[in-house]
PDB file of C-alpha atoms in Angstrom:
ATOM      1  CA  UNK A 828      17.527 -10.912  31.685  1.00  0.00           C
ATOM      2  CA  UNK A 829      18.935  -8.502  29.132  1.00  0.00           C
ATOM      3  CA  UNK A 830      19.906 -11.416  26.867  1.00  0.00           C
ATOM      4  CA  UNK A 831      16.351 -12.770  27.003  1.00  0.00           C
ATOM      5  CA  UNK A 832      14.886  -9.382  26.017  1.00  0.00           C
ATOM      6  CA  UNK A 833      17.321  -9.130  23.120  1.00  0.00           C
ATOM      7  CA  UNK A 834      16.331 -12.587  21.868  1.00  0.00           C
ATOM      8  CA  UNK A 835      12.622 -11.726  22.052  1.00  0.00           C
ATOM      9  CA  UNK A 836      13.212  -8.530  20.063  1.00  0.00           C
ATOM     10  CA  UNK A 837      15.154 -10.464  17.437  1.00  0.00           C
ATOM     11  CA  UNK A 838      12.440 -13.116  17.289  1.00  0.00           C
ATOM     12  CA  UNK A 839       9.744 -10.497  16.782  1.00  0.00           C
ATOM     13  CA  UNK A 840      11.828  -8.860  14.058  1.00  0.00           C
ATOM     14  CA  UNK A 841      12.339 -12.176  12.293  1.00  0.00           C
ATOM     15  CA  UNK A 842       8.644 -13.022  12.565  1.00  0.00           C
ATOM     16  CA  UNK A 843       7.790  -9.620  11.091  1.00  0.00           C
ATOM     17  CA  UNK A 844      10.224 -10.136   8.202  1.00  0.00           C
ATOM     18  CA  UNK A 845       8.755 -13.543   7.358  1.00  0.00           C
ATOM     19  CA  UNK A 846       5.212 -12.189   7.553  1.00  0.00           C
ATOM     20  CA  UNK A 847       5.975  -9.300   5.180  1.00  0.00           C
ATOM     21  CA  UNK A 848       7.931 -11.562   2.832  1.00  0.00           C
ATOM     22  CA  UNK A 849       5.003 -14.004   2.633  1.00  0.00           C
ATOM     23  CA  UNK A 850       2.626 -11.181   1.745  1.00  0.00           C
ATOM     24  CA  UNK A 851       4.989  -9.776  -0.896  1.00  0.00           C
ATOM     25  CA  UNK A 852       5.365 -13.219  -2.467  1.00  0.00           C
ATOM     26  CA  UNK A 853       1.590 -13.726  -2.473  1.00  0.00           C
ATOM     27  CA  UNK A 854       1.072 -10.452  -4.338  1.00  0.00           C
ATOM     28  CA  UNK A 855       3.858 -11.343  -6.777  1.00  0.00           C
ATOM     29  CA  UNK A 856       2.378 -14.791  -7.406  1.00  0.00           C
ATOM     30  CA  UNK A 857      -0.757 -13.081  -8.748  1.00  0.00           C
ATOM     31  CA  UNK A 858       1.175 -10.734 -11.021  1.00  0.00           C
ATOM     32  CA  UNK A 859       1.146  -7.709  -8.692  1.00  0.00           C
ATOM     33  CA  UNK A 860       4.465  -5.880  -8.768  1.00  0.00           C
ATOM     34  CA  UNK A 861       5.873  -5.048  -5.360  1.00  0.00           C
ATOM     35  CA  UNK A 862       8.431  -2.544  -4.141  1.00  0.00           C
ATOM     36  CA  UNK A 863      10.464  -2.841  -0.921  1.00  0.00           C
ATOM     37  CA  UNK A 864       9.794   0.039   1.452  1.00  0.00           C
ATOM     38  CA  UNK A 865      11.567   1.438   4.485  1.00  0.00           C
ATOM     39  CA  UNK A 866      10.862  -0.543   7.647  1.00  0.00           C
ATOM     40  CA  UNK A 867       9.337   0.817  10.835  1.00  0.00           C
ATOM     41  CA  UNK A 868      11.807   1.139  13.708  1.00  0.00           C
ATOM     42  CA  UNK A 869      11.182   3.094  16.927  1.00  0.00           C
ATOM     43  CA  UNK A 870       8.266   5.019  15.496  1.00  0.00           C
ATOM     44  CA  UNK A 871       9.903   6.103  12.226  1.00  0.00           C
ATOM     45  CA  UNK A 872      10.682   4.515   8.875  1.00  0.00           C
ATOM     46  CA  UNK A 873      14.283   3.657   8.097  1.00  0.00           C
ATOM     47  CA  UNK A 874      15.936   2.421   4.908  1.00  0.00           C
ATOM     48  CA  UNK A 875      19.533   2.435   6.157  1.00  0.00           C
ATOM     49  CA  UNK A 876      22.140   4.494   7.929  1.00  0.00           C
ATOM     50  CA  UNK A 877      21.821   8.216   7.289  1.00  0.00           C
ATOM     51  CA  UNK A 878      18.151   8.008   6.278  1.00  0.00           C
ATOM     52  CA  UNK A 879      16.425  11.314   7.101  1.00  0.00           C
ATOM     53  CA  UNK A 880      12.939  10.547   5.749  1.00  0.00           C
ATOM     54  CA  UNK A 881      10.717   9.578   8.673  1.00  0.00           C
ATOM     55  CA  UNK A 882       7.521   8.876   6.681  1.00  0.00           C
ATOM     56  CA  UNK A 883       6.887   5.723   4.661  1.00  0.00           C
ATOM     57  CA  UNK A 884       9.053   5.665   1.531  1.00  0.00           C
ATOM     58  CA  UNK A 885      10.766   3.210  -0.857  1.00  0.00           C
ATOM     59  CA  UNK A 886      13.805   1.457   0.588  1.00  0.00           C
ATOM     60  CA  UNK A 887      15.778   2.582  -2.452  1.00  0.00           C
ATOM     61  CA  UNK A 888      14.422   6.076  -3.231  1.00  0.00           C
ATOM     62  CA  UNK A 889      17.052   6.538  -5.930  1.00  0.00           C
ATOM     63  CA  UNK A 890      15.622   3.490  -7.742  1.00  0.00           C
ATOM     64  CA  UNK A 891      11.884   4.104  -8.267  1.00  0.00           C
ATOM     65  CA  UNK A 892      11.995   1.465 -11.015  1.00  0.00           C
ATOM     66  CA  UNK A 893      12.996  -1.248  -8.530  1.00  0.00           C
ATOM     67  CA  UNK A 894       9.763  -3.237  -8.830  1.00  0.00           C
ATOM     68  CA  UNK A 895       9.121  -6.874  -9.654  1.00  0.00           C
ATOM     69  CA  UNK A 896       6.666  -9.739  -9.445  1.00  0.00           C
ATOM     70  CA  UNK A 897       9.327 -12.409  -9.972  1.00  0.00           C
ATOM     71  CA  UNK A 898       9.306 -14.661  -6.879  1.00  0.00           C
ATOM     72  CA  UNK A 899      13.086 -15.147  -6.774  1.00  0.00           C
ATOM     73  CA  UNK A 900      13.698 -11.392  -6.962  1.00  0.00           C
ATOM     74  CA  UNK A 901      11.018 -10.553  -4.405  1.00  0.00           C
ATOM     75  CA  UNK A 902      12.223 -13.256  -2.032  1.00  0.00           C
ATOM     76  CA  UNK A 903      15.752 -11.838  -2.139  1.00  0.00           C
ATOM     77  CA  UNK A 904      14.542  -8.356  -1.174  1.00  0.00           C
ATOM     78  CA  UNK A 905      12.900  -9.670   1.988  1.00  0.00           C
ATOM     79  CA  UNK A 906      15.657 -12.147   2.869  1.00  0.00           C
ATOM     80  CA  UNK A 907      17.265  -9.969   5.550  1.00  0.00           C
ATOM     81  CA  UNK A 908      15.139  -6.934   6.421  1.00  0.00           C
ATOM     82  CA  UNK A 909      11.466  -6.535   7.421  1.00  0.00           C
ATOM     83  CA  UNK A 910      10.838  -4.080   4.601  1.00  0.00           C
ATOM     84  CA  UNK A 911       7.392  -2.565   4.236  1.00  0.00           C
ATOM     85  CA  UNK A 912       5.455  -3.906   1.271  1.00  0.00           C
ATOM     86  CA  UNK A 913       4.683  -1.193  -1.261  1.00  0.00           C
ATOM     87  CA  UNK A 914       2.539  -1.644  -4.370  1.00  0.00           C
ATOM     88  CA  UNK A 915       3.529   0.557  -7.332  1.00  0.00           C
ATOM     89  CA  UNK A 916       0.497   1.997  -9.107  1.00  0.00           C
ATOM     90  CA  UNK A 917      -0.095   2.708 -12.776  1.00  0.00           C
ATOM     91  CA  UNK A 918       1.075  -0.779 -13.764  1.00  0.00           C
ATOM     92  CA  UNK A 919      -1.276  -3.610 -12.826  1.00  0.00           C
ATOM     93  CA  UNK A 920      -3.700  -1.247 -11.160  1.00  0.00           C
ATOM     94  CA  UNK A 921      -4.323   2.295  -9.956  1.00  0.00           C
ATOM     95  CA  UNK A 922      -5.550   2.954  -6.414  1.00  0.00           C
ATOM     96  CA  UNK A 923      -8.340   5.268  -5.331  1.00  0.00           C
ATOM     97  CA  UNK A 924      -7.654   6.560  -1.822  1.00  0.00           C
ATOM     98  CA  UNK A 925     -10.595   7.950   0.137  1.00  0.00           C
ATOM     99  CA  UNK A 926     -10.515   9.453   3.626  1.00  0.00           C
ATOM    100  CA  UNK A 927     -13.116   9.924   6.351  1.00  0.00           C
ATOM    101  CA  UNK A 928     -15.753   7.623   4.950  1.00  0.00           C
ATOM    102  CA  UNK A 929     -17.861   4.875   6.642  1.00  0.00           C
ATOM    103  CA  UNK A 930     -16.881   1.288   5.919  1.00  0.00           C
ATOM    104  CA  UNK A 931     -20.304   0.442   4.510  1.00  0.00           C
ATOM    105  CA  UNK A 932     -20.020   3.318   2.061  1.00  0.00           C
ATOM    106  CA  UNK A 933     -16.626   2.134   0.816  1.00  0.00           C
ATOM    107  CA  UNK A 934     -17.807  -1.470   0.540  1.00  0.00           C
ATOM    108  CA  UNK A 935     -20.722  -0.254  -1.576  1.00  0.00           C
ATOM    109  CA  UNK A 936     -18.457   1.832  -3.805  1.00  0.00           C
ATOM    110  CA  UNK A 937     -15.765  -0.827  -4.290  1.00  0.00           C
ATOM    111  CA  UNK A 938     -17.977  -2.860  -6.627  1.00  0.00           C
ATOM    112  CA  UNK A 939     -16.787  -6.189  -5.261  1.00  0.00           C
ATOM    113  CA  UNK A 940     -13.072  -5.480  -5.501  1.00  0.00           C
ATOM    114  CA  UNK A 941     -10.428  -5.582  -2.763  1.00  0.00           C
ATOM    115  CA  UNK A 942     -10.338  -2.792  -0.175  1.00  0.00           C
ATOM    116  CA  UNK A 943      -7.578  -1.930   2.324  1.00  0.00           C
ATOM    117  CA  UNK A 944      -7.644   0.508   5.223  1.00  0.00           C
ATOM    118  CA  UNK A 945      -4.764   2.301   6.929  1.00  0.00           C
ATOM    119  CA  UNK A 946      -4.384   2.837  10.660  1.00  0.00           C
ATOM    120  CA  UNK A 947      -5.507   6.451  10.089  1.00  0.00           C
ATOM    121  CA  UNK A 948      -8.755   5.306   8.470  1.00  0.00           C
ATOM    122  CA  UNK A 949      -7.849   6.023   4.835  1.00  0.00           C
ATOM    123  CA  UNK A 950      -9.466   3.574   2.420  1.00  0.00           C
ATOM    124  CA  UNK A 951      -7.579   2.240  -0.614  1.00  0.00           C
ATOM    125  CA  UNK A 952      -9.412   0.645  -3.546  1.00  0.00           C
ATOM    126  CA  UNK A 953      -7.300  -0.977  -6.312  1.00  0.00           C
ATOM    127  CA  UNK A 954      -8.929  -0.448  -9.710  1.00  0.00           C
ATOM    128  CA  UNK A 955      -8.038  -1.171 -13.316  1.00  0.00           C
ATOM    129  CA  UNK A 956      -5.406   1.323 -14.483  1.00  0.00           C
ATOM    130  CA  UNK A 957      -5.602   4.110 -17.027  1.00  0.00           C
ATOM    131  CA  UNK A 958      -8.508   6.347 -15.989  1.00  0.00           C
ATOM    132  CA  UNK A 959      -8.210   9.902 -14.701  1.00  0.00           C
ATOM    133  CA  UNK A 960     -10.434  11.225 -11.945  1.00  0.00           C
ATOM    134  CA  UNK A 961     -13.855  12.237 -13.183  1.00  0.00           C
ATOM    135  CA  UNK A 962     -14.765  15.952 -12.817  1.00  0.00           C
ATOM    136  CA  UNK A 963     -16.997  15.316  -9.787  1.00  0.00           C
ATOM    137  CA  UNK A 964     -14.069  13.775  -7.876  1.00  0.00           C
ATOM    138  CA  UNK A 965     -11.162  15.800  -9.275  1.00  0.00           C
ATOM    139  CA  UNK A 966     -12.299  18.797  -7.227  1.00  0.00           C
ATOM    140  CA  UNK A 967     -12.069  16.996  -3.875  1.00  0.00           C
ATOM    141  CA  UNK A 968      -9.161  16.730  -1.447  1.00  0.00           C
ATOM    142  CA  UNK A 969     -10.636  13.635   0.218  1.00  0.00           C
ATOM    143  CA  UNK A 970     -10.202  11.504  -2.925  1.00  0.00           C
ATOM    144  CA  UNK A 971      -6.773  10.803  -4.417  1.00  0.00           C
ATOM    145  CA  UNK A 972      -5.964   8.733  -7.488  1.00  0.00           C
ATOM    146  CA  UNK A 973      -2.583   6.993  -7.333  1.00  0.00           C
ATOM    147  CA  UNK A 974      -1.459   6.338 -10.901  1.00  0.00           C
ATOM    148  CA  UNK A 975       1.836   6.042 -12.815  1.00  0.00           C
ATOM    149  CA  UNK A 976       4.899   6.839 -10.733  1.00  0.00           C
ATOM    150  CA  UNK A 977       3.142   6.507  -7.370  1.00  0.00           C
ATOM    151  CA  UNK A 978       2.749   3.684  -4.847  1.00  0.00           C
ATOM    152  CA  UNK A 979       0.720   2.710  -1.799  1.00  0.00           C
ATOM    153  CA  UNK A 980       1.685   0.692   1.300  1.00  0.00           C
ATOM    154  CA  UNK A 981       0.036  -2.717   1.383  1.00  0.00           C
ATOM    155  CA  UNK A 982      -1.094  -5.045   4.174  1.00  0.00           C
ATOM    156  CA  UNK A 983       0.412  -6.201   6.497  1.00  0.00           C
ATOM    157  CA  UNK A 984       2.788  -3.205   6.511  1.00  0.00           C
ATOM    158  CA  UNK A 985       2.996  -1.533   9.922  1.00  0.00           C
ATOM    159  CA  UNK A 986       2.431   2.167  10.513  1.00  0.00           C
ATOM    160  CA  UNK A 987       3.055   4.042  13.778  1.00  0.00           C
ATOM    161  CA  UNK A 988      -0.681   3.778  14.521  1.00  0.00           C
ATOM    162  CA  UNK A 989      -1.090   0.105  13.604  1.00  0.00           C
ATOM    163  CA  UNK A 990      -1.117  -2.224  10.631  1.00  0.00           C
ATOM    164  CA  UNK A 991      -2.603  -1.637   7.219  1.00  0.00           C
ATOM    165  CA  UNK A 992      -5.187  -4.373   6.715  1.00  0.00           C
ATOM    166  CA  UNK A 993      -7.514  -5.752   4.086  1.00  0.00           C
ATOM    167  CA  UNK A 994     -11.203  -5.166   4.730  1.00  0.00           C
ATOM    168  CA  UNK A 995     -11.959  -7.108   1.553  1.00  0.00           C
ATOM    169  CA  UNK A 996      -8.878  -9.155   0.671  1.00  0.00           C
ATOM    170  CA  UNK A 997      -7.763  -9.826  -2.904  1.00  0.00           C
ATOM    171  CA  UNK A 998      -8.484 -13.513  -2.233  1.00  0.00           C
ATOM    172  CA  UNK A 999     -12.060 -12.740  -1.189  1.00  0.00           C
ATOM    173  CA  UNK A1000     -12.400 -10.644  -4.360  1.00  0.00           C
ATOM    174  CA  UNK A1001     -10.820 -13.500  -6.368  1.00  0.00           C
ATOM    175  CA  UNK A1002      -8.047 -11.068  -7.374  1.00  0.00           C
ATOM    176  CA  UNK A1003     -10.471  -9.258  -9.663  1.00  0.00           C
ATOM    177  CA  UNK A1004     -10.113  -5.505 -10.050  1.00  0.00           C
ATOM    178  CA  UNK A1005     -13.176  -3.327 -10.597  1.00  0.00           C
ATOM    179  CA  UNK A1006     -13.480  -0.847 -13.424  1.00  0.00           C
ATOM    180  CA  UNK A1007     -12.192   2.557 -12.292  1.00  0.00           C
ATOM    181  CA  UNK A1008     -14.984   4.504 -13.971  1.00  0.00           C
ATOM    182  CA  UNK A1009     -17.625   2.360 -12.283  1.00  0.00           C
ATOM    183  CA  UNK A1010     -16.034   2.781  -8.839  1.00  0.00           C
ATOM    184  CA  UNK A1011     -15.735   6.543  -9.337  1.00  0.00           C
ATOM    185  CA  UNK A1012     -19.388   6.751 -10.312  1.00  0.00           C
ATOM    186  CA  UNK A1013     -20.291   4.890  -7.118  1.00  0.00           C
ATOM    187  CA  UNK A1014     -18.143   7.258  -5.050  1.00  0.00           C
ATOM    188  CA  UNK A1015     -19.879  10.267  -6.597  1.00  0.00           C
ATOM    189  CA  UNK A1016     -23.187   8.791  -5.448  1.00  0.00           C
ATOM    190  CA  UNK A1017     -22.111   8.061  -1.880  1.00  0.00           C
ATOM    191  CA  UNK A1018     -19.845  11.025  -1.092  1.00  0.00           C
ATOM    192  CA  UNK A1019     -22.007  14.107  -1.793  1.00  0.00           C
ATOM    193  CA  UNK A1020     -22.134  15.205   1.843  1.00  0.00           C
ATOM    194  CA  UNK A1021     -18.380  15.791   2.001  1.00  0.00           C
ATOM    195  CA  UNK A1022     -18.509  18.876  -0.183  1.00  0.00           C
ATOM    196  CA  UNK A1023     -16.184  19.974  -2.959  1.00  0.00           C
ATOM    197  CA  UNK A1024     -12.863  21.369  -1.698  1.00  0.00           C
ATOM    198  CA  UNK A1025     -10.219  22.891  -4.018  1.00  0.00           C
ATOM    199  CA  UNK A1026      -9.003  20.820  -6.994  1.00  0.00           C
ATOM    200  CA  UNK A1027      -6.809  17.753  -6.628  1.00  0.00           C
ATOM    201  CA  UNK A1028      -5.539  15.553  -9.430  1.00  0.00           C
ATOM    202  CA  UNK A1029      -3.788  12.265 -10.059  1.00  0.00           C
ATOM    203  CA  UNK A1030      -0.569  11.838  -8.079  1.00  0.00           C
ATOM    204  CA  UNK A1031       2.589  11.563 -10.144  1.00  0.00           C
ATOM    205  CA  UNK A1032       5.988  11.138  -8.526  1.00  0.00           C
ATOM    206  CA  UNK A1033       9.032  12.432 -10.371  1.00  0.00           C
ATOM    207  CA  UNK A1034      11.709   9.844 -11.111  1.00  0.00           C
TER     208      UNK A1034
END
């Protein structure tokens, strides 16, 4: 009995690795750089022995430049471990992250581009890179702009509360990214009821 349980666990782990690898390769095939992230094990993220960071993080935190969209490189990263799929921002795209907002509102604001949602209900909208948050959004804690030096977890990465998933997939959006200024203007129109908390700016992660 114990041997059968062990085999099922290994099978699930292998299935998960293949699923994540396929997604990473699909992103890479469309020119989206990917970054291997720590994998979820027993409710926490792990990147190797001695890892003390329990939240989602790059598998090689000492190498924030370890990104690629070359299929052979990406395939090697996911050849043995079910790493989370992370998308570095500030390169091909930035990502606007919005919390506590109805799906219809986000769909309206996304201007036809792809939209992902986390298990905690945070919405992520990839946009063309290079724009800072406009003044009406820079003063809100419920809107975050991930730019150079940051990253976001991508579907089908698992979180303790469930999988990150596409609400509007890149394929459905034909891999087109909306203009950041246009999306921000739409968010200003649909988010007035959330108020204006203390200032928040673009996320930058030190190398």
